[in-house]
GROMACS .gro file of C-alpha atoms in nm:
model
  340
    1UNK     CA    1  10.413   3.753   6.940
    2UNK     CA    2  10.397   3.393   6.867
    3UNK     CA    3  10.319   3.422   6.490
    4UNK     CA    4  10.667   3.589   6.459
    5UNK     CA    5  10.849   3.305   6.621
    6UNK     CA    6  10.937   3.124   6.299
    7UNK     CA    7  11.077   3.446   6.151
    8UNK     CA    8  11.298   3.523   6.444
    9UNK     CA    9  11.441   3.176   6.475
   10UNK     CA   10  11.510   3.156   6.095
   11UNK     CA   11  11.714   3.484   6.131
   12UNK     CA   12  11.909   3.328   6.418
   13UNK     CA   13  11.958   3.015   6.190
   14UNK     CA   14  12.120   3.208   5.920
   15UNK     CA   15  12.339   3.391   6.179
   16UNK     CA   16  12.440   3.058   6.317
   17UNK     CA   17  12.521   2.893   5.990
   18UNK     CA   18  12.782   3.177   5.906
   19UNK     CA   19  12.929   3.145   6.259
   20UNK     CA   20  12.971   2.771   6.200
   21UNK     CA   21  13.092   2.772   5.835
   22UNK     CA   22  13.471   2.785   5.906
   23UNK     CA   23  13.455   2.514   6.143
   24UNK     CA   24  13.272   2.295   5.895
   25UNK     CA   25  13.513   2.359   5.635
   26UNK     CA   26  13.792   2.270   5.871
   27UNK     CA   27  13.623   1.956   5.972
   28UNK     CA   28  13.584   1.854   5.611
   29UNK     CA   29  13.940   1.941   5.536
   30UNK     CA   30  14.054   1.733   5.825
   31UNK     CA   31  13.845   1.429   5.735
   32UNK     CA   32  13.981   1.439   5.366
   33UNK     CA   33  14.344   1.506   5.458
   34UNK     CA   34  14.414   1.358   5.797
   35UNK     CA   35  14.654   1.093   5.681
   36UNK     CA   36  14.746   0.825   5.411
   37UNK     CA   37  14.411   0.636   5.426
   38UNK     CA   38  14.220   0.936   5.382
   39UNK     CA   39  14.436   1.051   5.081
   40UNK     CA   40  14.376   0.709   4.946
   41UNK     CA   41  14.003   0.767   4.960
   42UNK     CA   42  14.023   1.115   4.792
   43UNK     CA   43  14.228   0.948   4.515
   44UNK     CA   44  13.989   0.682   4.465
   45UNK     CA   45  13.696   0.925   4.429
   46UNK     CA   46  13.901   1.142   4.186
   47UNK     CA   47  13.986   0.856   3.970
   48UNK     CA   48  13.615   0.738   3.964
   49UNK     CA   49  13.491   1.073   3.853
   50UNK     CA   50  13.755   1.109   3.590
   51UNK     CA   51  13.748   0.750   3.468
   52UNK     CA   52  13.393   0.746   3.386
   53UNK     CA   53  13.121   0.971   3.262
   54UNK     CA   54  12.922   1.142   3.553
   55UNK     CA   55  12.594   0.967   3.461
   56UNK     CA   56  12.768   0.607   3.506
   57UNK     CA   57  12.893   0.727   3.836
   58UNK     CA   58  12.538   0.788   3.962
   59UNK     CA   59  12.421   0.458   3.831
   60UNK     CA   60  12.694   0.307   4.049
   61UNK     CA   61  12.606   0.492   4.361
   62UNK     CA   62  12.238   0.481   4.362
   63UNK     CA   63  12.155   0.114   4.229
   64UNK     CA   64  11.815   0.132   4.360
   65UNK     CA   65  11.675   0.395   4.130
   66UNK     CA   66  11.656   0.328   3.768
   67UNK     CA   67  11.566   0.670   3.607
   68UNK     CA   68  11.851   0.936   3.607
   69UNK     CA   69  11.621   1.229   3.699
   70UNK     CA   70  11.455   1.024   3.964
   71UNK     CA   71  11.832   0.958   4.107
   72UNK     CA   72  11.894   1.339   4.126
   73UNK     CA   73  11.570   1.418   4.299
   74UNK     CA   74  11.632   1.159   4.542
   75UNK     CA   75  11.951   1.304   4.627
   76UNK     CA   76  11.833   1.671   4.612
   77UNK     CA   77  11.560   1.587   4.857
   78UNK     CA   78  11.783   1.361   5.082
   79UNK     CA   79  11.561   1.064   5.027
   80UNK     CA   80  11.636   0.794   5.285
   81UNK     CA   81  11.635   0.517   5.056
   82UNK     CA   82  11.880   0.684   4.837
   83UNK     CA   83  12.114   0.755   5.120
   84UNK     CA   84  12.103   0.403   5.243
   85UNK     CA   85  12.244   0.276   4.916
   86UNK     CA   86  12.491   0.551   4.832
   87UNK     CA   87  12.842   0.447   4.963
   88UNK     CA   88  13.024   0.784   4.920
   89UNK     CA   89  13.183   1.017   5.165
   90UNK     CA   90  12.960   1.293   5.277
   91UNK     CA   91  12.921   1.537   5.549
   92UNK     CA   92  12.592   1.710   5.616
   93UNK     CA   93  12.522   1.976   5.856
   94UNK     CA   94  12.166   2.100   5.892
   95UNK     CA   95  12.002   2.401   6.083
   96UNK     CA   96  11.650   2.411   6.085
   97UNK     CA   97  11.327   2.566   6.248
   98UNK     CA   98  11.009   2.363   6.251
   99UNK     CA   99  10.713   2.577   6.359
  100UNK     CA  100  10.346   2.485   6.377
  101UNK     CA  101  10.041   2.613   6.575
  102UNK     CA  102  10.021   2.296   6.789
  103UNK     CA  103  10.411   2.286   6.919
  104UNK     CA  104  10.552   2.633   6.851
  105UNK     CA  105  10.887   2.662   6.706
  106UNK     CA  106  11.244   2.555   6.802
  107UNK     CA  107  11.594   2.588   6.639
  108UNK     CA  108  11.750   2.262   6.595
  109UNK     CA  109  12.081   2.136   6.453
  110UNK     CA  110  12.200   1.808   6.294
  111UNK     CA  111  12.530   1.667   6.179
  112UNK     CA  112  12.567   1.340   5.994
  113UNK     CA  113  12.907   1.212   5.866
  114UNK     CA  114  12.959   0.936   5.633
  115UNK     CA  115  13.315   0.797   5.536
  116UNK     CA  116  13.378   0.517   5.276
  117UNK     CA  117  13.651   0.314   5.395
  118UNK     CA  118  13.908   0.227   5.130
  119UNK     CA  119  14.033  -0.142   5.067
  120UNK     CA  120  13.679  -0.285   5.145
  121UNK     CA  121  13.575  -0.311   4.756
  122UNK     CA  122  13.334  -0.001   4.821
  123UNK     CA  123  13.128  -0.200   5.067
  124UNK     CA  124  13.192  -0.062   5.415
  125UNK     CA  125  13.111   0.283   5.535
  126UNK     CA  126  13.172   0.447   5.874
  127UNK     CA  127  12.868   0.648   6.019
  128UNK     CA  128  12.894   0.928   6.269
  129UNK     CA  129  12.572   1.145   6.348
  130UNK     CA  130  12.418   1.326   6.651
  131UNK     CA  131  12.063   1.217   6.594
  132UNK     CA  132  11.860   0.928   6.433
  133UNK     CA  133  11.779   0.935   6.074
  134UNK     CA  134  11.519   1.234   6.024
  135UNK     CA  135  11.302   1.141   5.732
  136UNK     CA  136  10.992   1.360   5.674
  137UNK     CA  137  10.744   1.098   5.796
  138UNK     CA  138  10.900   0.972   6.104
  139UNK     CA  139  10.699   1.162   6.355
  140UNK     CA  140  10.374   1.042   6.184
  141UNK     CA  141  10.471   0.668   6.213
  142UNK     CA  142  10.696   0.674   6.523
  143UNK     CA  143  11.015   0.504   6.569
  144UNK     CA  144  11.350   0.479   6.771
  145UNK     CA  145  11.448   0.806   6.916
  146UNK     CA  146  11.740   0.921   7.120
  147UNK     CA  147  11.678   1.088   7.484
  148UNK     CA  148  11.947   1.357   7.404
  149UNK     CA  149  11.969   1.521   7.051
  150UNK     CA  150  12.334   1.595   7.103
  151UNK     CA  151  12.431   1.225   7.185
  152UNK     CA  152  12.704   1.096   6.931
  153UNK     CA  153  12.615   0.762   6.769
  154UNK     CA  154  12.872   0.563   6.572
  155UNK     CA  155  12.793   0.283   6.318
  156UNK     CA  156  12.921   0.072   6.028
  157UNK     CA  157  12.725  -0.025   5.715
  158UNK     CA  158  12.833  -0.315   5.508
  159UNK     CA  159  12.691  -0.344   5.155
  160UNK     CA  160  12.632  -0.738   5.141
  161UNK     CA  161  12.489  -0.722   4.777
  162UNK     CA  162  12.452  -0.426   4.541
  163UNK     CA  163  12.287  -0.458   4.216
  164UNK     CA  164  12.010  -0.278   4.019
  165UNK     CA  165  11.763  -0.551   4.091
  166UNK     CA  166  11.831  -0.583   4.464
  167UNK     CA  167  12.044  -0.442   4.754
  168UNK     CA  168  12.119  -0.597   5.097
  169UNK     CA  169  12.315  -0.423   5.376
  170UNK     CA  170  12.388  -0.485   5.731
  171UNK     CA  171  12.429  -0.208   5.987
  172UNK     CA  172  12.544  -0.212   6.354
  173UNK     CA  173  12.660   0.049   6.599
  174UNK     CA  174  12.564   0.223   6.920
  175UNK     CA  175  12.604   0.518   7.164
  176UNK     CA  176  12.650   0.564   7.522
  177UNK     CA  177  12.302   0.456   7.604
  178UNK     CA  178  12.217   0.197   7.330
  179UNK     CA  179  12.354  -0.054   7.072
  180UNK     CA  180  12.157  -0.134   6.785
  181UNK     CA  181  12.217  -0.387   6.469
  182UNK     CA  182  11.992  -0.491   6.175
  183UNK     CA  183  11.955  -0.552   5.802
  184UNK     CA  184  11.792  -0.380   5.518
  185UNK     CA  185  11.677  -0.555   5.191
  186UNK     CA  186  11.558  -0.386   4.885
  187UNK     CA  187  11.409  -0.549   4.576
  188UNK     CA  188  11.323  -0.378   4.234
  189UNK     CA  189  11.019  -0.450   4.019
  190UNK     CA  190  10.942  -0.353   3.658
  191UNK     CA  191  10.573  -0.277   3.600
  192UNK     CA  192  10.629  -0.131   3.241
  193UNK     CA  193  10.568   0.237   3.250
  194UNK     CA  194  10.568   0.240   3.632
  195UNK     CA  195  10.857   0.101   3.851
  196UNK     CA  196  10.814  -0.047   4.189
  197UNK     CA  197  11.047  -0.119   4.479
  198UNK     CA  198  11.004  -0.299   4.790
  199UNK     CA  199  11.206  -0.203   5.105
  200UNK     CA  200  11.223  -0.381   5.451
  201UNK     CA  201  11.444  -0.291   5.750
  202UNK     CA  202  11.483  -0.498   6.047
  203UNK     CA  203  11.671  -0.359   6.351
  204UNK     CA  204  11.720  -0.435   6.724
  205UNK     CA  205  11.789  -0.161   6.992
  206UNK     CA  206  11.897  -0.258   7.333
  207UNK     CA  207  11.688   0.008   7.477
  208UNK     CA  208  11.356  -0.036   7.261
  209UNK     CA  209  11.379  -0.388   7.152
  210UNK     CA  210  11.286  -0.501   6.779
  211UNK     CA  211  11.134  -0.285   6.517
  212UNK     CA  212  11.038  -0.370   6.150
  213UNK     CA  213  10.988  -0.087   5.898
  214UNK     CA  214  10.872  -0.182   5.532
  215UNK     CA  215  10.724   0.016   5.232
  216UNK     CA  216  10.651  -0.046   4.867
  217UNK     CA  217  10.677   0.235   4.637
  218UNK     CA  218  10.552   0.274   4.266
  219UNK     CA  219  10.684   0.570   4.064
  220UNK     CA  220  10.642   0.684   3.709
  221UNK     CA  221  10.845   0.963   3.547
  222UNK     CA  222  10.704   1.223   3.310
  223UNK     CA  223  10.902   1.411   3.041
  224UNK     CA  224  11.235   1.362   3.254
  225UNK     CA  225  11.126   1.666   3.460
  226UNK     CA  226  10.833   1.534   3.663
  227UNK     CA  227  10.814   1.228   3.877
  228UNK     CA  228  10.497   1.084   4.068
  229UNK     CA  229  10.534   0.830   4.341
  230UNK     CA  230  10.273   0.638   4.557
  231UNK     CA  231  10.406   0.479   4.867
  232UNK     CA  232  10.250   0.247   5.116
  233UNK     CA  233  10.430   0.189   5.447
  234UNK     CA  234  10.394   0.020   5.773
  235UNK     CA  235  10.610   0.007   6.086
  236UNK     CA  236  10.598  -0.259   6.367
  237UNK     CA  237  10.751  -0.184   6.712
  238UNK     CA  238  10.799  -0.451   6.977
  239UNK     CA  239  10.713  -0.213   7.265
  240UNK     CA  240  10.415  -0.042   7.105
  241UNK     CA  241  10.063  -0.176   7.044
  242UNK     CA  242   9.907  -0.146   6.698
  243UNK     CA  243  10.056  -0.095   6.360
  244UNK     CA  244  10.114   0.228   6.252
  245UNK     CA  245  10.074   0.270   5.856
  246UNK     CA  246  10.047   0.529   5.592
  247UNK     CA  247   9.977   0.610   5.230
  248UNK     CA  248  10.185   0.896   5.077
  249UNK     CA  249  10.146   1.058   4.721
  250UNK     CA  250  10.439   1.283   4.615
  251UNK     CA  251  10.468   1.482   4.289
  252UNK     CA  252  10.825   1.625   4.219
  253UNK     CA  253  10.895   1.884   3.976
  254UNK     CA  254  11.234   1.996   3.852
  255UNK     CA  255  11.262   2.364   3.803
  256UNK     CA  256  11.605   2.392   3.724
  257UNK     CA  257  11.964   2.279   3.774
  258UNK     CA  258  11.945   2.424   4.134
  259UNK     CA  259  11.587   2.403   4.220
  260UNK     CA  260  11.315   2.166   4.267
  261UNK     CA  261  10.982   2.152   4.439
  262UNK     CA  262  10.781   1.837   4.596
  263UNK     CA  263  10.421   1.823   4.684
  264UNK     CA  264  10.328   1.568   4.943
  265UNK     CA  265   9.980   1.437   5.045
  266UNK     CA  266   9.972   1.172   5.330
  267UNK     CA  267   9.729   0.986   5.534
  268UNK     CA  268   9.833   0.807   5.851
  269UNK     CA  269   9.684   0.544   6.050
  270UNK     CA  270   9.707   0.312   6.351
  271UNK     CA  271   9.525  -0.021   6.455
  272UNK     CA  272   9.544   0.068   6.829
  273UNK     CA  273   9.313   0.106   7.009
  274UNK     CA  274   9.109   0.077   6.688
  275UNK     CA  275   9.184   0.124   6.330
  276UNK     CA  276   9.174   0.496   6.286
  277UNK     CA  277   9.323   0.791   6.098
  278UNK     CA  278   9.595   0.960   6.334
  279UNK     CA  279   9.701   1.256   6.081
  280UNK     CA  280   9.647   1.381   5.743
  281UNK     CA  281   9.914   1.608   5.590
  282UNK     CA  282   9.977   1.856   5.304
  283UNK     CA  283  10.318   1.977   5.240
  284UNK     CA  284  10.489   2.169   4.968
  285UNK     CA  285  10.877   2.124   4.979
  286UNK     CA  286  11.067   2.397   4.777
  287UNK     CA  287  11.440   2.330   4.776
  288UNK     CA  288  11.727   2.536   4.612
  289UNK     CA  289  12.097   2.593   4.610
  290UNK     CA  290  12.167   2.907   4.822
  291UNK     CA  291  12.460   3.113   4.734
  292UNK     CA  292  12.714   2.814   4.736
  293UNK     CA  293  12.689   2.498   4.550
  294UNK     CA  294  12.722   2.298   4.876
  295UNK     CA  295  12.456   2.500   5.063
  296UNK     CA  296  12.080   2.401   5.021
  297UNK     CA  297  11.782   2.613   5.124
  298UNK     CA  298  11.459   2.453   5.193
  299UNK     CA  299  11.118   2.612   5.265
  300UNK     CA  300  10.822   2.383   5.328
  301UNK     CA  301  10.478   2.499   5.445
  302UNK     CA  302  10.244   2.254   5.542
  303UNK     CA  303   9.885   2.204   5.704
  304UNK     CA  304   9.786   1.883   5.895
  305UNK     CA  305   9.497   1.756   6.100
  306UNK     CA  306   9.633   1.540   6.379
  307UNK     CA  307   9.436   1.340   6.599
  308UNK     CA  308   9.596   1.451   6.919
  309UNK     CA  309   9.495   1.811   6.833
  310UNK     CA  310   9.136   1.731   6.811
  311UNK     CA  311   9.161   1.720   6.433
  312UNK     CA  312   9.197   2.096   6.437
  313UNK     CA  313   9.392   2.259   6.132
  314UNK     CA  314   9.743   2.306   6.222
  315UNK     CA  315   9.937   2.526   5.976
  316UNK     CA  316  10.320   2.502   6.001
  317UNK     CA  317  10.651   2.588   5.814
  318UNK     CA  318  10.991   2.420   5.805
  319UNK     CA  319  11.286   2.647   5.743
  320UNK     CA  320  11.605   2.448   5.673
  321UNK     CA  321  11.963   2.532   5.560
  322UNK     CA  322  12.194   2.229   5.471
  323UNK     CA  323  12.577   2.251   5.443
  324UNK     CA  324  12.634   1.939   5.224
  325UNK     CA  325  13.006   1.837   5.150
  326UNK     CA  326  13.013   1.574   4.875
  327UNK     CA  327  12.693   1.693   4.677
  328UNK     CA  328  12.896   1.827   4.385
  329UNK     CA  329  12.909   1.504   4.206
  330UNK     CA  330  12.523   1.490   4.191
  331UNK     CA  331  12.513   1.831   4.041
  332UNK     CA  332  12.735   1.726   3.766
  333UNK     CA  333  12.518   1.431   3.697
  334UNK     CA  334  12.221   1.651   3.665
  335UNK     CA  335  12.407   1.855   3.410
  336UNK     CA  336  12.444   1.524   3.207
  337UNK     CA  337  12.082   1.447   3.238
  338UNK     CA  338  11.882   1.742   3.165
  339UNK     CA  339  11.943   2.049   2.947
  340UNK     CA  340  11.769   2.379   3.008
   0.00000   0.00000   0.00000
């Protein structure tokens, strides 16, 4: 019976998305039409898209990425660095099942809202979300987590400096159980055919103390449809012993204007109680538009060998549906980049 858990939960996931569709659309309409300030925001965005070519808008909104197809891939795969530097209004609702041999399967949901505030020179955003950022490597490297997944967190992000070479932002906010604040710095480096970027994020949480996350990433584009990345990262937490770190290799392949696949190979380590490998992961992430332009389906089978599972093979699969309001501009950018 356990082997059918993922299938059953995914069927529930699809049904639940249909049930929530009208509520999501109503929330999006409310955010975009609730008053004069919101109307000003919509007008500003329309003028920006109509006044410049779509590719210029992509350059503006994703200053850390220097190749057009790389930017599209980062947006399509919800890359954390891309989202940190994109100051456009966006609403994302996710339903997903993450099932594996070690932990079984569970149906989860996430809501993340980012509203660009007018009259602040496109530098200030309001953030609303019901979970911490859930990038794909968060479990392997640890990090701050909320005790209640349904607890709302509110924050503001201010872009101090945004350019192609560097990006500096400050974020502060909190919930009923904690308050946080911090800064993020990104620096771009040109190594010829390879491009690199260094990112460091320093934050303080009133419940967990200080944390410092940094990574250096090298990437190279092949024939505008393939992208290879090598990423070294390390995270430091005030209340934890040791230094979790990892090395991740990814290969992105654009399959069409509505589909892409990412192959991930990662090794994760910790220095406490001694330097050792804590996990080794192999994952294939297939993402595609699903029926509507704003609905994304992801199917991601994986195998890993976690230390806390006695290095046994741990097969699993992630099934996820994402309703993404604000994604259409990225689709138009893609059409200007690659012709099929």
